[in-house]
Coordinates of C-alpha atoms in Angstrom, one line a residue:
R1 CA -27.9 7.9 -13.3
K2 CA -31.4 6.6 -13.0
G3 CA -31.7 3.9 -10.4
L4 CA -28.3 4.5 -8.9
L5 CA -28.2 5.0 -5.1
H6 CA -25.3 7.2 -3.9
V7 CA -24.1 6.2 -0.4
E8 CA -21.4 8.1 1.5
L9 CA -19.8 7.1 4.8
E10 CA -20.0 10.0 7.2
N11 CA -18.8 8.4 10.4
P12 CA -15.5 6.5 10.6
L13 CA -15.9 2.8 11.3
R14 CA -12.7 2.4 13.4
W15 CA -12.9 5.4 15.6
Q16 CA -15.2 8.3 16.4
S17 CA -15.1 11.6 14.5
G18 CA -12.3 13.9 15.7
C19 CA -10.3 11.1 17.3
P20 CA -6.8 12.3 18.3
L21 CA -5.4 8.9 17.1
E22 CA -6.8 9.5 13.7
R23 CA -5.3 13.0 13.5
L24 CA -1.9 11.6 14.7
T25 CA -2.1 8.8 12.0
N26 CA -3.0 11.2 9.3
A27 CA -0.1 13.6 10.2
A28 CA 2.5 10.9 10.7
M29 CA 1.7 9.2 7.4
L30 CA 1.0 12.4 5.5
L31 CA -2.4 11.1 4.6
D32 CA -3.7 14.7 4.8
A33 CA -1.0 16.1 2.5
N34 CA -2.4 18.6 0.0
L35 CA -1.2 20.3 -3.1
V36 CA 0.0 23.9 -3.2
E37 CA -3.0 26.1 -3.7
T38 CA -3.7 26.8 -7.4
S39 CA -3.9 30.5 -6.8
A40 CA -0.3 30.6 -5.5
I41 CA 1.1 29.1 -8.8
A42 CA -1.5 30.4 -11.4
D43 CA 1.0 32.4 -13.3
V44 CA 3.8 29.8 -13.5
S45 CA 5.8 29.5 -16.8
T46 CA 8.9 27.8 -18.0
Q47 CA 10.8 31.1 -17.7
A48 CA 9.6 31.7 -14.1
V49 CA 10.8 28.5 -12.5
D50 CA 14.1 27.5 -11.0
F51 CA 15.6 24.1 -11.3
E52 CA 16.9 22.8 -7.9
I53 CA 18.3 19.5 -6.6
L54 CA 16.6 19.1 -3.3
D55 CA 18.3 17.8 -0.2
H56 CA 15.8 15.0 0.4
K57 CA 17.4 14.2 3.7
A58 CA 16.7 17.7 5.0
L59 CA 13.0 17.3 4.1
V60 CA 12.5 15.2 7.2
E61 CA 13.6 18.1 9.5
P62 CA 10.7 19.7 11.5
S63 CA 11.4 23.0 9.7
S64 CA 10.6 21.3 6.3
E65 CA 7.3 19.7 7.4
S66 CA 5.1 21.9 5.3
E67 CA 7.2 21.5 2.2
L68 CA 7.4 17.7 2.6
S69 CA 3.6 17.7 3.0
N70 CA 3.1 19.7 -0.2
I71 CA 5.6 17.6 -2.1
F72 CA 3.9 14.4 -0.9
G73 CA 0.6 15.9 -2.0
L74 CA 2.1 16.4 -5.5
L75 CA 3.4 12.8 -5.5
R76 CA 0.1 11.4 -4.4
C77 CA -1.9 13.2 -7.1
S78 CA 0.4 11.8 -9.8
H79 CA -0.6 8.7 -11.7
Y80 CA 1.8 6.6 -9.7
K81 CA -0.5 6.6 -6.7
T82 CA 2.4 7.0 -4.3
K83 CA 1.7 5.4 -0.9
P84 CA 3.1 6.5 2.5
S85 CA 5.2 3.4 2.6
D86 CA 7.1 4.6 -0.6
L87 CA 8.3 7.7 1.2
P88 CA 11.1 6.1 3.3
T89 CA 12.6 4.5 0.2
F90 CA 12.7 7.9 -1.5
L91 CA 14.0 9.8 1.5
E92 CA 16.5 7.3 2.8
G93 CA 17.9 5.7 -0.3
P94 CA 21.5 6.9 -0.7
S95 CA 21.3 6.8 -4.5
M96 CA 18.1 8.8 -4.7
R97 CA 18.1 12.3 -6.3
W98 CA 15.2 14.7 -6.0
C99 CA 15.1 17.3 -8.9
A100 CA 12.5 20.0 -8.6
L101 CA 11.1 23.0 -10.5
R102 CA 10.3 25.7 -8.0
F103 CA 8.1 28.7 -8.6
R104 CA 8.6 31.3 -6.0
S105 CA 8.8 29.1 -2.9
H106 CA 6.6 26.3 -4.2
V107 CA 7.7 23.0 -5.8
V108 CA 5.5 22.7 -8.9
A109 CA 7.2 19.7 -10.6
L110 CA 9.4 16.9 -9.2
A111 CA 11.4 14.0 -10.5
I112 CA 12.8 11.4 -8.2
A113 CA 15.6 9.4 -9.8
C114 CA 17.7 6.4 -8.6
V115 CA 21.3 6.6 -9.7
E116 CA 22.5 3.1 -10.7
E117 CA 26.2 2.6 -10.6
P118 CA 28.0 0.4 -13.2
I119 CA 28.6 -3.3 -12.6
T120 CA 32.3 -3.1 -11.9
E121 CA 33.2 -6.8 -11.5
R122 CA 33.7 -8.3 -15.0
H123 CA 32.6 -11.8 -14.0
V124 CA 29.3 -10.4 -12.6
A125 CA 28.8 -8.3 -15.7
E126 CA 29.3 -11.3 -18.0
A127 CA 26.9 -13.4 -15.8
V128 CA 24.2 -10.7 -16.1
Y129 CA 24.7 -10.5 -19.8
K130 CA 24.4 -14.3 -20.2
R131 CA 21.3 -14.3 -17.9
Q132 CA 23.0 -16.4 -15.3
R133 CA 22.7 -13.8 -12.6
K134 CA 20.7 -10.8 -11.8
A135 CA 21.9 -7.4 -10.5
P136 CA 18.9 -5.9 -8.7
P137 CA 20.3 -2.5 -8.0
Q138 CA 21.3 -2.0 -11.6
L139 CA 18.0 -2.6 -13.4
I140 CA 18.7 -0.6 -16.5
A141 CA 22.1 -2.1 -17.1
Q142 CA 20.7 -5.5 -16.5
T143 CA 17.8 -5.0 -18.9
L144 CA 19.9 -3.4 -21.7
S145 CA 22.5 -6.1 -21.3
H146 CA 20.5 -9.3 -21.3
E147 CA 17.4 -8.2 -23.1
A148 CA 18.9 -5.9 -25.8
G149 CA 22.3 -7.7 -26.0
F150 CA 24.1 -4.5 -25.2
F151 CA 26.9 -5.8 -22.9
E152 CA 28.6 -2.3 -22.6
A153 CA 25.6 -1.2 -20.6
T154 CA 26.9 -3.1 -17.6
G155 CA 29.8 -0.6 -17.4
M156 CA 27.6 2.5 -17.5
R157 CA 26.0 4.7 -14.9
F158 CA 22.2 5.3 -15.3
A159 CA 19.5 7.4 -13.7
R160 CA 16.2 5.5 -13.4
I161 CA 13.2 7.8 -13.0
M162 CA 11.1 6.6 -10.1
R163 CA 8.6 9.4 -10.0
L164 CA 7.9 12.3 -12.4
C165 CA 5.0 14.7 -11.6
V166 CA 3.8 18.2 -12.4
H167 CA 1.2 20.0 -10.4
P168 CA -2.2 19.4 -12.2
A169 CA -3.0 23.1 -12.3
V170 CA 0.2 23.8 -14.3
Q171 CA 0.4 20.8 -16.6
R172 CA 0.6 21.4 -20.4
R173 CA 2.8 24.5 -19.9
G174 CA 6.0 22.8 -20.9
L175 CA 7.3 22.2 -17.3
G176 CA 7.8 18.5 -17.7
V177 CA 9.3 18.6 -21.2
H178 CA 12.9 19.3 -20.5

């Protein structure tokens, strides 16, 4: 635009270029995570992908470092703006399920869901229904119960989608539909 001055920071403010601490920080927090190269997944289609439930605990093994980096790159590019501080929740939560669509060896789509168990104690379920108590781990049951008046929801198991993303290069090909 006319009259607009474009300024770009070339040298870091906190440390010098090439600082080993910066490289360590970027690696440890996956700040340099990138997406799978577009050329590697260019011919993906709904018929060419495999559905897989990932062992999210195995992703922290050194042998899975590259895959975790690519998956985190996928998460970061999604509209959720995933932060490095989100990763421990997704990796360590016992009720988290990672569902992926894999094309060849690459994860091209990912859903992270939190499985919410039913509220088993009747008095707790009634208190949630009457808005006298909250049940933080069971957000869907709580919402359906006291907001929609659906008491039976307190006794049901739900999967709450925490993240849902498809690689930008393969969006609009039907991968996130089913």
